[in-house]
Structures are given as C-alpha cells and as structure tokens.
Coordinates of N, CA and C and ligand atoms in Angstrom, one line a residue:
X3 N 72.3 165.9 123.6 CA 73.1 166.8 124.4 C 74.2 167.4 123.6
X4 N 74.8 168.8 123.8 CA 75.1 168.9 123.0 C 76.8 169.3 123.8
X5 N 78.0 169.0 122.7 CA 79.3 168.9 123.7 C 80.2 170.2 123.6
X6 N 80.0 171.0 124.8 CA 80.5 172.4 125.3 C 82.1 172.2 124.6
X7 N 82.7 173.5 123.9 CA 83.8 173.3 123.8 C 84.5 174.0 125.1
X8 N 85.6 174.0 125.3 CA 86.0 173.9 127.0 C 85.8 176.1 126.7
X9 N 86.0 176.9 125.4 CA 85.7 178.5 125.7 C 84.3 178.3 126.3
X10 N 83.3 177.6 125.7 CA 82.2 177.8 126.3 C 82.0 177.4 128.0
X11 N 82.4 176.3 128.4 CA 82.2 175.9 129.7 C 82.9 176.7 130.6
X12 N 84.4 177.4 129.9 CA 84.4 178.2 130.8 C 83.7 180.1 130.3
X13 N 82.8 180.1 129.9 CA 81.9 181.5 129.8 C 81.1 180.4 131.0
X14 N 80.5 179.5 130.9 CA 79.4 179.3 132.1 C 80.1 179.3 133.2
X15 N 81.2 179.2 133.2 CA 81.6 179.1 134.9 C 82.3 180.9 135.2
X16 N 82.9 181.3 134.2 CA 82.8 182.9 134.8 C 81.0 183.7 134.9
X17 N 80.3 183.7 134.1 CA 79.1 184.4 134.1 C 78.2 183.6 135.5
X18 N 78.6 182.4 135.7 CA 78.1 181.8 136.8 C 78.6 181.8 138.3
X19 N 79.7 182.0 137.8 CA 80.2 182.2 139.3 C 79.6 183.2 140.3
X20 N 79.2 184.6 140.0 CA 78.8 185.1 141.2 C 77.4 184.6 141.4
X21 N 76.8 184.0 140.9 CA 74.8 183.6 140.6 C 74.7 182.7 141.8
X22 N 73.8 182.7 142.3 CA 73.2 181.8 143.2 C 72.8 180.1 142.6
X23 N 73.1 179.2 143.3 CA 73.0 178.1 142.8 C 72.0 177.4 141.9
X24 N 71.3 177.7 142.1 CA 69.5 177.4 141.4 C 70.1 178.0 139.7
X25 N 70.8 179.3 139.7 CA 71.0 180.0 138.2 C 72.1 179.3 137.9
X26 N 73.0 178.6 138.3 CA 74.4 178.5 137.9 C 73.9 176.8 137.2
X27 N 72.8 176.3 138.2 CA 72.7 175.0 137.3 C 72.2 175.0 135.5
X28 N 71.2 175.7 136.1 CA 70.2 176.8 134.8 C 71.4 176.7 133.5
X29 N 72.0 178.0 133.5 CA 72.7 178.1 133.2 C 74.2 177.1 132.4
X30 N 74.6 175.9 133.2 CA 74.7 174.4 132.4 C 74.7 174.3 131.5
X31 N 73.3 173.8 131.9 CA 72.3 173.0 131.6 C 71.8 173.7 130.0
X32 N 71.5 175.3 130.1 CA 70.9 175.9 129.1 C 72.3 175.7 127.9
X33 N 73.3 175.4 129.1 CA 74.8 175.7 127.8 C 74.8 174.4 126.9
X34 N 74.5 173.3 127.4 CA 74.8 171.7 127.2 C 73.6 171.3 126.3
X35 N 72.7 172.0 126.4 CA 70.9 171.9 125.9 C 70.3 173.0 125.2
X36 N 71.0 173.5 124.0 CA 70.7 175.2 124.0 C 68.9 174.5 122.9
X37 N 68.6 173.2 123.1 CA 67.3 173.3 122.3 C 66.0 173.3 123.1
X38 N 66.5 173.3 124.6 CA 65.5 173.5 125.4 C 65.9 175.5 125.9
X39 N 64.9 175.7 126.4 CA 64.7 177.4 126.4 C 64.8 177.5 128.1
X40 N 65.3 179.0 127.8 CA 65.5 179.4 129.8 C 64.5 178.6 130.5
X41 N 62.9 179.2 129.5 CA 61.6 178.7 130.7 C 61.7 177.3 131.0
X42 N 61.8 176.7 129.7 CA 61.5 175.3 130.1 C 62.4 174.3 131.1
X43 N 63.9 175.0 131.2 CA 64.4 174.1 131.8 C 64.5 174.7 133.8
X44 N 63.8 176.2 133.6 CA 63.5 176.3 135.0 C 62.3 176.2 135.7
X45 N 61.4 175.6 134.4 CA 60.2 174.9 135.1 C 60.2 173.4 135.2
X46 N 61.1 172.7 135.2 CA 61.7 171.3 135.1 C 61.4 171.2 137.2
X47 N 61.4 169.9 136.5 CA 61.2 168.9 138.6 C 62.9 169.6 139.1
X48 N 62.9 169.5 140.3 CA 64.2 169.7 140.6 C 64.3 168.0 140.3
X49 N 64.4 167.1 141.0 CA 64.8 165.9 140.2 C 65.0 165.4 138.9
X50 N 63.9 165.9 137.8 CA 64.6 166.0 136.1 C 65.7 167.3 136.3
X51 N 65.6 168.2 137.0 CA 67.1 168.8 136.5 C 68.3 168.3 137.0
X52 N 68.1 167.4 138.4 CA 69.3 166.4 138.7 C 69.4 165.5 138.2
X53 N 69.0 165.3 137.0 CA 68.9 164.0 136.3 C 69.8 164.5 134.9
X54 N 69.2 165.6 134.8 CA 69.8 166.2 133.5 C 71.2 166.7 133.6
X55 N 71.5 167.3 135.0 CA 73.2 167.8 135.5 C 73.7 166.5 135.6
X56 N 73.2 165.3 135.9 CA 74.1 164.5 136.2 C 74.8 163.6 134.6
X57 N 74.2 163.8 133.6 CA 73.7 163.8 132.4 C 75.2 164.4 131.3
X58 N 74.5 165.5 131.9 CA 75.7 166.5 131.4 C 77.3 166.8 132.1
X59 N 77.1 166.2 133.1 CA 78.1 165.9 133.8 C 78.8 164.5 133.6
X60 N 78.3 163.0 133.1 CA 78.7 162.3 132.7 C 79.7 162.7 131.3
X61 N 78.8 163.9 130.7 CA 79.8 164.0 129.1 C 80.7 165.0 129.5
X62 N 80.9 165.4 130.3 CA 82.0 166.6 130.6 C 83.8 165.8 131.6
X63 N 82.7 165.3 132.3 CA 83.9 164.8 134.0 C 84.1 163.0 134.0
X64 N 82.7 162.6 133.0 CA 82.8 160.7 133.3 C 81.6 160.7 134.2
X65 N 82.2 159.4 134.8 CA 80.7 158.6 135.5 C 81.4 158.2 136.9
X66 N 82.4 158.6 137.5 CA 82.9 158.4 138.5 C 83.0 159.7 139.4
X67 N 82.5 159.6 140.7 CA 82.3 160.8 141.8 C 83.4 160.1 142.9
X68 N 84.3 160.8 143.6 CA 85.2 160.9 144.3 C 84.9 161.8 145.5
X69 N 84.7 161.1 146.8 CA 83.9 162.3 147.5 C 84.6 161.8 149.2
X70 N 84.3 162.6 150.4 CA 84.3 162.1 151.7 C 83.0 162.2 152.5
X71 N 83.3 161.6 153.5 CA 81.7 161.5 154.4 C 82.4 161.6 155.6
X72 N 81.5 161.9 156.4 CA 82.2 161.4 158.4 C 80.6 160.9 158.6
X73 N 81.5 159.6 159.5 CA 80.3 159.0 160.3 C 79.7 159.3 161.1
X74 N 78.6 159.7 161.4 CA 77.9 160.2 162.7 C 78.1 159.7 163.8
X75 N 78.0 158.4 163.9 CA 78.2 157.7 164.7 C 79.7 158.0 165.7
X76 N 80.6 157.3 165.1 CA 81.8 157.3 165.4 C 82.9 158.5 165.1
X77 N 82.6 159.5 163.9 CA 83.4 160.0 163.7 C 84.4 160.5 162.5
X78 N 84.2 158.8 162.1 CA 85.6 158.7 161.4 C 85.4 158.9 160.0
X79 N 86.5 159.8 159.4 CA 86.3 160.0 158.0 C 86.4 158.7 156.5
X80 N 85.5 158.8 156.0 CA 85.0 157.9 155.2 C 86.0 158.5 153.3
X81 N 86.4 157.8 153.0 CA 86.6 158.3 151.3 C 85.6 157.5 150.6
X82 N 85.4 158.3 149.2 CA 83.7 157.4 148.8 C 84.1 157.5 147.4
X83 N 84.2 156.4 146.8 CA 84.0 156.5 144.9 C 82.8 155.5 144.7
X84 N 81.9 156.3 143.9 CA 80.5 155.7 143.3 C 80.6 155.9 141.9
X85 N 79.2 155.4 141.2 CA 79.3 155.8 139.2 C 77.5 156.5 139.5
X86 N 77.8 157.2 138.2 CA 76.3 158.1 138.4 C 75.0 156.3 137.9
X87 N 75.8 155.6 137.9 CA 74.5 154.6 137.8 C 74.3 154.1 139.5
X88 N 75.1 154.6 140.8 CA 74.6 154.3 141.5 C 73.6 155.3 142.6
X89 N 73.6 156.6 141.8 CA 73.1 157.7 142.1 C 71.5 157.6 141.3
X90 N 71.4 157.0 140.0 CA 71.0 157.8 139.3 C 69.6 157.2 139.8
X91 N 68.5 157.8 139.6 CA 66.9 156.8 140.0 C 66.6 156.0 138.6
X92 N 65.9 155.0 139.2 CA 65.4 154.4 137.9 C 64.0 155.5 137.2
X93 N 64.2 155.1 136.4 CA 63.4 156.5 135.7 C 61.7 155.8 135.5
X94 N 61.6 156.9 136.1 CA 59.9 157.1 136.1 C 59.3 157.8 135.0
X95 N 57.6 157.3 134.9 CA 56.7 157.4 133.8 C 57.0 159.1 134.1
X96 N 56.7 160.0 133.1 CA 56.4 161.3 133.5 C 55.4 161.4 134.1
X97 N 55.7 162.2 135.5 CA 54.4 162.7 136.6 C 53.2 163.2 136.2
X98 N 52.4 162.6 136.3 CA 50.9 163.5 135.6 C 50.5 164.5 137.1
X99 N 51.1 165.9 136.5 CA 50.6 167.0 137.4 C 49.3 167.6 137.1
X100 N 48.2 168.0 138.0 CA 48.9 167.7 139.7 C 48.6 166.6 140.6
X101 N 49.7 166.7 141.1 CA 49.4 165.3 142.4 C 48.4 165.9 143.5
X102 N 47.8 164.5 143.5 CA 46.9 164.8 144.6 C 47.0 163.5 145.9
X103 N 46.4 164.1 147.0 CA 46.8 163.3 148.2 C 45.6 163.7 149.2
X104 N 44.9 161.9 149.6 CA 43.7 162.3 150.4 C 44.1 161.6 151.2
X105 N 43.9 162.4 152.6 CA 44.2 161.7 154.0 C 43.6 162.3 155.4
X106 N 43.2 161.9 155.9 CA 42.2 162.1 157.0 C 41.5 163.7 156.9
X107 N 40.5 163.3 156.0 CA 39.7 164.7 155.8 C 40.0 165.9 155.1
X108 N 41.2 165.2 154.4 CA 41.9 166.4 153.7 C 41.9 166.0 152.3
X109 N 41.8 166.6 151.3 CA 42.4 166.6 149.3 C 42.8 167.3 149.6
X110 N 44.7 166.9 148.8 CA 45.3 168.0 148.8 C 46.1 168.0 147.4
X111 N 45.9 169.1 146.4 CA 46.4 169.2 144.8 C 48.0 170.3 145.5
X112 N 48.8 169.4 144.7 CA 50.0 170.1 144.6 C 50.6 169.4 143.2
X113 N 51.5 170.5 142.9 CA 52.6 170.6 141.6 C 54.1 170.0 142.3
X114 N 55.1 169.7 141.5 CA 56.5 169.3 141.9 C 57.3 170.6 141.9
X115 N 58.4 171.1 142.8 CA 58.8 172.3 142.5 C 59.8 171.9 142.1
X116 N 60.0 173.7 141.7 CA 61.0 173.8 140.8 C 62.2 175.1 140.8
X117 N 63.0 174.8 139.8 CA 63.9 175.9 140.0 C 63.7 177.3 140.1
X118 N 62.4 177.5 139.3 CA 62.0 178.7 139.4 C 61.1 179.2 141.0
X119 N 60.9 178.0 141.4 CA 60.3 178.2 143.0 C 61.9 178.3 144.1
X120 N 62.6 177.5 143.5 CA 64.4 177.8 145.0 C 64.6 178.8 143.9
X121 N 64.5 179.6 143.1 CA 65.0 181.0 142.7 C 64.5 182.1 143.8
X122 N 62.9 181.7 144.3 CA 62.1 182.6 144.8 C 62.2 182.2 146.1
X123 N 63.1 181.6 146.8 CA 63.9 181.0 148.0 C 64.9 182.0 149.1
X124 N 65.5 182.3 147.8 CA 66.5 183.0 147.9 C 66.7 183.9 149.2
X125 N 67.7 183.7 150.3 CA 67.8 184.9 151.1 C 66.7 184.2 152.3
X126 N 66.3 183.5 151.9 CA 65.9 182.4 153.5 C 66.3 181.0 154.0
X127 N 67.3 181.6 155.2 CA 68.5 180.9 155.5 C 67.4 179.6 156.4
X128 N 66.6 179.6 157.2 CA 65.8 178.8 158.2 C 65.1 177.7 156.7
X129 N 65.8 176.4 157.2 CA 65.0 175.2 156.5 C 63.6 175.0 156.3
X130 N 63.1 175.2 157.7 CA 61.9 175.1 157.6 C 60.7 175.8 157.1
X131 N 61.1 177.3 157.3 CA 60.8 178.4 156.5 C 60.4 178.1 155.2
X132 N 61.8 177.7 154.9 CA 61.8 177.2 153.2 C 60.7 176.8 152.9
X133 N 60.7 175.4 153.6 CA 60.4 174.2 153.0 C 58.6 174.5 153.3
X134 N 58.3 175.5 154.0 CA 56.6 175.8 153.7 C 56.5 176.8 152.6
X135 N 57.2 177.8 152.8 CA 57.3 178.8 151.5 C 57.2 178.0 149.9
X136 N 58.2 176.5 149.9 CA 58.1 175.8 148.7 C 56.9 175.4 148.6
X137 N 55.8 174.6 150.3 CA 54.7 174.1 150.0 C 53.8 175.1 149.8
X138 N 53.7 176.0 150.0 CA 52.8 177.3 149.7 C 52.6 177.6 148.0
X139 N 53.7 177.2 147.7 CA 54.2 177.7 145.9 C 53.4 176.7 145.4
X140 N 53.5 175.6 145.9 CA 53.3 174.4 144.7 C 51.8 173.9 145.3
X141 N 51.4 174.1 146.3 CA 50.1 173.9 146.9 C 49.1 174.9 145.6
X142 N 48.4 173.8 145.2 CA 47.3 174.0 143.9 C 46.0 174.6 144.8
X143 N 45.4 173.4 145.8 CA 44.3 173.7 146.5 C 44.1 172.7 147.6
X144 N 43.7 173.1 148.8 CA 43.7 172.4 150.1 C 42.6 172.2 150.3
X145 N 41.2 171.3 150.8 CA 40.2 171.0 151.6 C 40.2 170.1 152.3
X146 N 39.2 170.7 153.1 CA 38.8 169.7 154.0 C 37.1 170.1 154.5
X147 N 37.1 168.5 153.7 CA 35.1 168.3 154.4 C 34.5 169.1 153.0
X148 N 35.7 169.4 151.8 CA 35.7 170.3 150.8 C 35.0 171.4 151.1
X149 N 36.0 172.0 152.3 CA 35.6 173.4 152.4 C 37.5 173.9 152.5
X150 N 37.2 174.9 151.4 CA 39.1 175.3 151.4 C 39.8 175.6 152.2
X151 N 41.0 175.4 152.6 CA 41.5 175.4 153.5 C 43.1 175.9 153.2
X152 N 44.0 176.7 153.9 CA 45.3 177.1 153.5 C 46.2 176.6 154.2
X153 N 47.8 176.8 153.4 CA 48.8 175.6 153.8 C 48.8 175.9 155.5
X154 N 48.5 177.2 156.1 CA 49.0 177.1 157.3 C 48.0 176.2 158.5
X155 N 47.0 176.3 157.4 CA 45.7 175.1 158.8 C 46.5 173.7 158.6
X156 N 47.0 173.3 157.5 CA 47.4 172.1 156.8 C 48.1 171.2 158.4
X157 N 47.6 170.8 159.0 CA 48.5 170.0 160.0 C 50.0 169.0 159.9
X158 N 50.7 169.1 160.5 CA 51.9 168.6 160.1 C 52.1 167.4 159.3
X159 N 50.9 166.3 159.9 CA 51.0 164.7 159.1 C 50.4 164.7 157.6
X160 N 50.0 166.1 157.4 CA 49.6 166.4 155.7 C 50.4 166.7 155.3
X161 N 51.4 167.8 155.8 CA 52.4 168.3 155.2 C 53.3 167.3 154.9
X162 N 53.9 166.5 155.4 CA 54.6 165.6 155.5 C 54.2 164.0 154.9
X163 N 52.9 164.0 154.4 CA 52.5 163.5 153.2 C 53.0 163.7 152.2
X164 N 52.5 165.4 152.4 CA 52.8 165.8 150.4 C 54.0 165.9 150.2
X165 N 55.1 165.9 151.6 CA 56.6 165.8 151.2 C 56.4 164.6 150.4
X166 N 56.3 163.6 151.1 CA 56.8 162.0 151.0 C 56.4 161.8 149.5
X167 N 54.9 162.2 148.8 CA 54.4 161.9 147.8 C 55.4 162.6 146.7
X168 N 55.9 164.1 147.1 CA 56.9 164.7 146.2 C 58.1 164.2 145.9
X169 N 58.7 163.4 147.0 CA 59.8 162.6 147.3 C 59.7 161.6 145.7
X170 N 58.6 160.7 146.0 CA 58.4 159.8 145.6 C 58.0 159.8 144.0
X171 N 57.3 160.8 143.4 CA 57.1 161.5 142.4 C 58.6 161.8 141.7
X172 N 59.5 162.5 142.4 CA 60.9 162.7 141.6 C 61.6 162.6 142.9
X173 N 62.0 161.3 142.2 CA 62.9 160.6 143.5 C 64.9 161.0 143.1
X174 N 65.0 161.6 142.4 CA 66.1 162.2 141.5 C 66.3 163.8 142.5
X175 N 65.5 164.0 143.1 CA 65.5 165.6 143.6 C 66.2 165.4 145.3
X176 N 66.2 164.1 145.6 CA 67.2 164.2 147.0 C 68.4 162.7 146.2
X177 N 68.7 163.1 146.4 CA 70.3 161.8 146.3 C 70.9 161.6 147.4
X178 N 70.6 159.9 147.2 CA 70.9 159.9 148.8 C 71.8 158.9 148.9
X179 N 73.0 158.6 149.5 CA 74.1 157.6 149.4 C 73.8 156.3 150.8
X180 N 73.8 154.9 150.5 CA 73.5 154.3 151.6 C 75.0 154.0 151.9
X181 N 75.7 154.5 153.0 CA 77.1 154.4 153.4 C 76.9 153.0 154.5
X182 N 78.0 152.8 154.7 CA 78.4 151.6 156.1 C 79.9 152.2 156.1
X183 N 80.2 152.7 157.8 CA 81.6 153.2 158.5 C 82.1 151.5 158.4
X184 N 83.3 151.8 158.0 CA 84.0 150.7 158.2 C 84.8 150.1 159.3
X185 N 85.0 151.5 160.1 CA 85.2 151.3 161.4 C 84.4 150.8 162.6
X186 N 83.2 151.5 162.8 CA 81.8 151.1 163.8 C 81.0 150.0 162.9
X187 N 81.2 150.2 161.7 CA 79.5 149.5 161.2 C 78.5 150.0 161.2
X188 N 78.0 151.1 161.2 CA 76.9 152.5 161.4 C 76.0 152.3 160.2
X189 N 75.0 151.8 159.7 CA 74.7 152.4 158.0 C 74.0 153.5 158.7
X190 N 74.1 154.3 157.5 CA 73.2 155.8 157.4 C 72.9 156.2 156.2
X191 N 72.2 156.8 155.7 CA 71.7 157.6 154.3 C 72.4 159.0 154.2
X192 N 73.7 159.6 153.4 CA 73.9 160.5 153.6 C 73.3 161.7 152.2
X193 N 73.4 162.8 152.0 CA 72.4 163.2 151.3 C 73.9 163.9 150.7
X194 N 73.3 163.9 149.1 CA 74.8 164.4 148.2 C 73.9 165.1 146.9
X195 N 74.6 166.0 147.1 CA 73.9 166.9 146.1 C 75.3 167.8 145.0
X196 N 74.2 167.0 143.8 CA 74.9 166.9 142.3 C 75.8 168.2 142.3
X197 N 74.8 169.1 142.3 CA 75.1 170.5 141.5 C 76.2 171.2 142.5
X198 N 76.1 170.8 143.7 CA 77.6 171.5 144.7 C 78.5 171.3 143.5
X199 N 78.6 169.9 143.9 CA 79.9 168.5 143.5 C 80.2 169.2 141.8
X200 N 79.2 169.5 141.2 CA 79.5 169.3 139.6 C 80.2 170.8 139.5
X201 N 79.6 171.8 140.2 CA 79.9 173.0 140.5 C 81.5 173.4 140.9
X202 N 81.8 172.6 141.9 CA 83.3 173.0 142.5 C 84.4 171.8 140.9
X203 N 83.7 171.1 140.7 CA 84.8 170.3 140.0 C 84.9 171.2 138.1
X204 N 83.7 172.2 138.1 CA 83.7 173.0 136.9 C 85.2 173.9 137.1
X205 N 84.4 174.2 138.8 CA 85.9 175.6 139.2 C 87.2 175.0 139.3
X206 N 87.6 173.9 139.3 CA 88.8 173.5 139.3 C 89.5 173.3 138.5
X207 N 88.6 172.7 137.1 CA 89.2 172.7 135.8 C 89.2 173.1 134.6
X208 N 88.1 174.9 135.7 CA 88.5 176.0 134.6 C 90.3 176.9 135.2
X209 N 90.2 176.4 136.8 CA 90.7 177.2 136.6 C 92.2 176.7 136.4
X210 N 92.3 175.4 136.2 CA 93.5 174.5 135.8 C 93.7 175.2 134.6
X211 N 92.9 174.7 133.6 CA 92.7 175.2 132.4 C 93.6 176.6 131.7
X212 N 92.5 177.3 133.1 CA 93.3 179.3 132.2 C 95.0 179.1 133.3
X213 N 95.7 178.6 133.8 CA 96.6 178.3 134.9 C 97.2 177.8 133.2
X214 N 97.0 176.7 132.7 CA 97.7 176.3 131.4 C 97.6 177.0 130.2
X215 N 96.6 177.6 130.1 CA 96.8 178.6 129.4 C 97.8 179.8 129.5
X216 N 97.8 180.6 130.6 CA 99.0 181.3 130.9 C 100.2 180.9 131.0
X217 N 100.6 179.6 131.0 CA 102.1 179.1 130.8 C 102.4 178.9 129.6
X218 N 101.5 178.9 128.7 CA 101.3 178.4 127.2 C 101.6 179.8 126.5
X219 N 100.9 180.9 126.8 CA 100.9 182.2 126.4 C 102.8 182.5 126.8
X220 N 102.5 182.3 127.9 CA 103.7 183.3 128.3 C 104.9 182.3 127.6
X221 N 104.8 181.5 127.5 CA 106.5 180.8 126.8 C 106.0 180.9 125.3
X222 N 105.0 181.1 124.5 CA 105.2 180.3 122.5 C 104.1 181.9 122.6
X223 N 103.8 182.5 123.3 CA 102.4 184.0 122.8 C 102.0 183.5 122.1
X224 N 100.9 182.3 122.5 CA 100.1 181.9 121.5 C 98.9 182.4 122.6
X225 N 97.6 183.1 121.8 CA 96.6 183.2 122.4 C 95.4 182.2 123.1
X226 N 94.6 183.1 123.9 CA 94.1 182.3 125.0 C 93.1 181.2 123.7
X227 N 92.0 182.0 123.0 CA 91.7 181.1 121.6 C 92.3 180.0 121.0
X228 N 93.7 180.4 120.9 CA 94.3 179.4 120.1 C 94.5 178.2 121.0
X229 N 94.7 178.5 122.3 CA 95.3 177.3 123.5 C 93.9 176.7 124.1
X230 N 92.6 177.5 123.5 CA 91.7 176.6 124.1 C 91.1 175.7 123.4
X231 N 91.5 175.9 121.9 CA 91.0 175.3 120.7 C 91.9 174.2 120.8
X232 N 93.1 174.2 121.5 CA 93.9 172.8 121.4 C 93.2 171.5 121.6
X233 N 93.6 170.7 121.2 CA 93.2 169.3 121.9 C 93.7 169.5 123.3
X234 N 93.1 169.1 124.0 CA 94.0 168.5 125.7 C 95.1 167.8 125.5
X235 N 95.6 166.6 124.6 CA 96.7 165.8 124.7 C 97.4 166.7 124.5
X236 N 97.6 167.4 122.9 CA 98.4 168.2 122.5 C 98.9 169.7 123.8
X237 N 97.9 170.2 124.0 CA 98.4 171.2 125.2 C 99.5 170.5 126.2
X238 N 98.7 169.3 126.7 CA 99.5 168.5 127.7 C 101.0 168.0 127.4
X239 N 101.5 167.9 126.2 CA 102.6 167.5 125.5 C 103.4 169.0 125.5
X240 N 102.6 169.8 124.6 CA 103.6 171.0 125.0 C 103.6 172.0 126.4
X241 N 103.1 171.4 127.6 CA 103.4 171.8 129.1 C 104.5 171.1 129.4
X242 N 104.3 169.8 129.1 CA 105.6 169.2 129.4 C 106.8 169.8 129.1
X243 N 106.6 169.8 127.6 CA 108.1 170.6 126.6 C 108.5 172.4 127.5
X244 N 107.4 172.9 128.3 CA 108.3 173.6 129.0 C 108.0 173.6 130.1
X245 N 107.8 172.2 131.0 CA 108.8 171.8 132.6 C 107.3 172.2 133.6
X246 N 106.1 172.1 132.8 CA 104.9 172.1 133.4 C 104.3 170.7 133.6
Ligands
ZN329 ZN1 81.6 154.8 162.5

C-alpha cells in the first residue's frame, strides 16, 4: 500500500467530493493502490473493497473508530470506541465465482456485487428496488426443474438465500457492531459502514489541514506546497509560535 502524501489525499478529497459514494471510495483506494487499475478495483467484492478502505484507513487515521449509536429499545445515546480488528472479518479463501445455490426446485448461479453494480444503483432511493436491481446484475442463471427461469419468478425464500449465501461469501460487505445499552441491557447488531466514517473524517482533516495552511501562509507567505510538505510536528510547532 502505498503512503498518500497529505497534497495527494487532499486532491482525493477535492476531486471526490462532489462524486457519489461508490466513486469517492474508488477513488482512495485507486490513490493508496495506484498498482491496481480503475477496473480492477471496481470490479472487487464490495466486502474486499471494505476490507481494503479499512486497510488504508488504518495507514492514514490508525486503528481506532470513535463513533455514537442510540438504542432502539430505550433510546439512549450510546458513545462507541472499537479497533478495525474488531470490525474486520476473518479472512476467507478467495470466492470461487460463481456461487451457486440449490433449494426447493431451484439452481441458482450468481456473482458477488460490486462497485461497478452500486455505480449502476445510482438515483434509486427505494431499498428494495435496489436490492433486486443488484440481484438482477449479479444473477448468472435461474432454473427450475432446469427450465430457465428470471429473477422476478425467483420467490422470496430464494431470493433471500442468495442474500444470505452473498452475506456469507464476503462477510466484510455489511459490518455489523454487536452493541449492549448500558442503560436497558438491549443487545442489537448495528450496521456501520466504513466508507461514510472514513469519508467525513478525510473531510475534516483536509479541511483542518488547508485552515492551517492559511494561518501559515498568511503570517511567514510560505506557500500552500511548502506548508504541505512540512512534517505535521514541525507545522504544529510553528501554529503555536503564532497563537494557533
Ligand atoms: Zn437501552
């Protein structure tokens, strides 16, 4: 992996900022990995690409997530610190695609999706929608009684197979936190997802960053180049020296 100097991470967080989420991970990832290629890392599992953001997010931010929850139950707001070892999946053999799934009268071949399938997502706000639009993409071939059959005859308890099997194939693609309210005692599974989290905490410490940069500029007119090339300690030593 390779280590962004902070001009580059922030070129990914300006060119990525207006992009839709699916591109802004891309994007990263392409910056942190420039030996893997656009295709390959947007034909990646969504689970190998949360495996790889979390990856690259260890060498940028650490191994510590700082986050809140509310309990369903009761209400009450939860503070949460975890390490990406308690996020991360134990790592599986590579998936031999395609997966297949036989269950009352049905074979059913499907692929794992991927970024370039939530690219083609886009602008469909209904979950559910989605979430057949995804099985339509990744659906190889459907029978039954091997006579073909399409995702919409596919009855619910198949569909919901080939979730579980996809689940379980790249278990890295939902992250799921097992909480207990400290208040009620409630456990629940809440669902946390990498790329928000890695996403808002890029925007915070680019925009700390160019914020110290322009107090750096404006007191010694040293350029934005020259203050990004600094070490961190050294910048941090001369904000102090003028009352930052
Ligand atoms: Zn509670």
């Amino acid at each position: 992996m390779h280590a962004l100097t902070p001009a580059q991470l922030l070129e990914v967080w300006e060119l990525g900022m207006r992009q839709a989420n699916d591109q802004k991970a891309l994007m990263l990832l392409r910056a942190a990995l420039p030996e893997e290629t656009w295709a390959s890392l947007a034909q990646c599992s969504i689970g190998r690409r949360n495996a790889l953001l979390l990856s690259v997010r260890e060498g940028l931010f650490g191994s510590q997530f700082i986050g809140t929850a509310r309990c369903p139950a009761c209400g009450e707001g939860l503070e949460l610190t975890f390490r990406t070892e308690d996020i991360r999946a134990a790592p599986t053999m590579k998936v031999a695609e395609p997966l297949t799934l036989e269950a009352s009268d049905y074979q059913v071949s499907f692929r794992l999706p991927t970024s370039e399938d939530l690219a083609l997502m886009r602008g469909y706000e209904d979950a559910e929608v989605v979430a057949r639009l995804l099985l339509a993409r990744c659906l190889l071939s459907a029978r039954r009684y091997g006579e073909e059959t399409s995702v919409e005859a596919l009855p619910a308890e198949i569909v919901e197979a080939v979730e579980e099997t996809m689940g379980q194939a790249d278990p890295q693609a939902n992250i799921r936190l097992s909480l207990t309210c400290p208040g009620c005692g409630h456990h629940w599974l809440a669902g946390f997802d990498i790329l928000t989290y890695v996403w808002k905490e890029l925007d915070a410490w680019a925009r700390r960053v160019l914020r110290e940069v322009h107090y750096l500029a404006s007191a010694y007119g040293w350029s934005e180049t020259d203050n990004l090339n600094m070490r961190p300690w050294r910048r941090q030593i001369y904000l102090e020296m003028i009352g930052r």
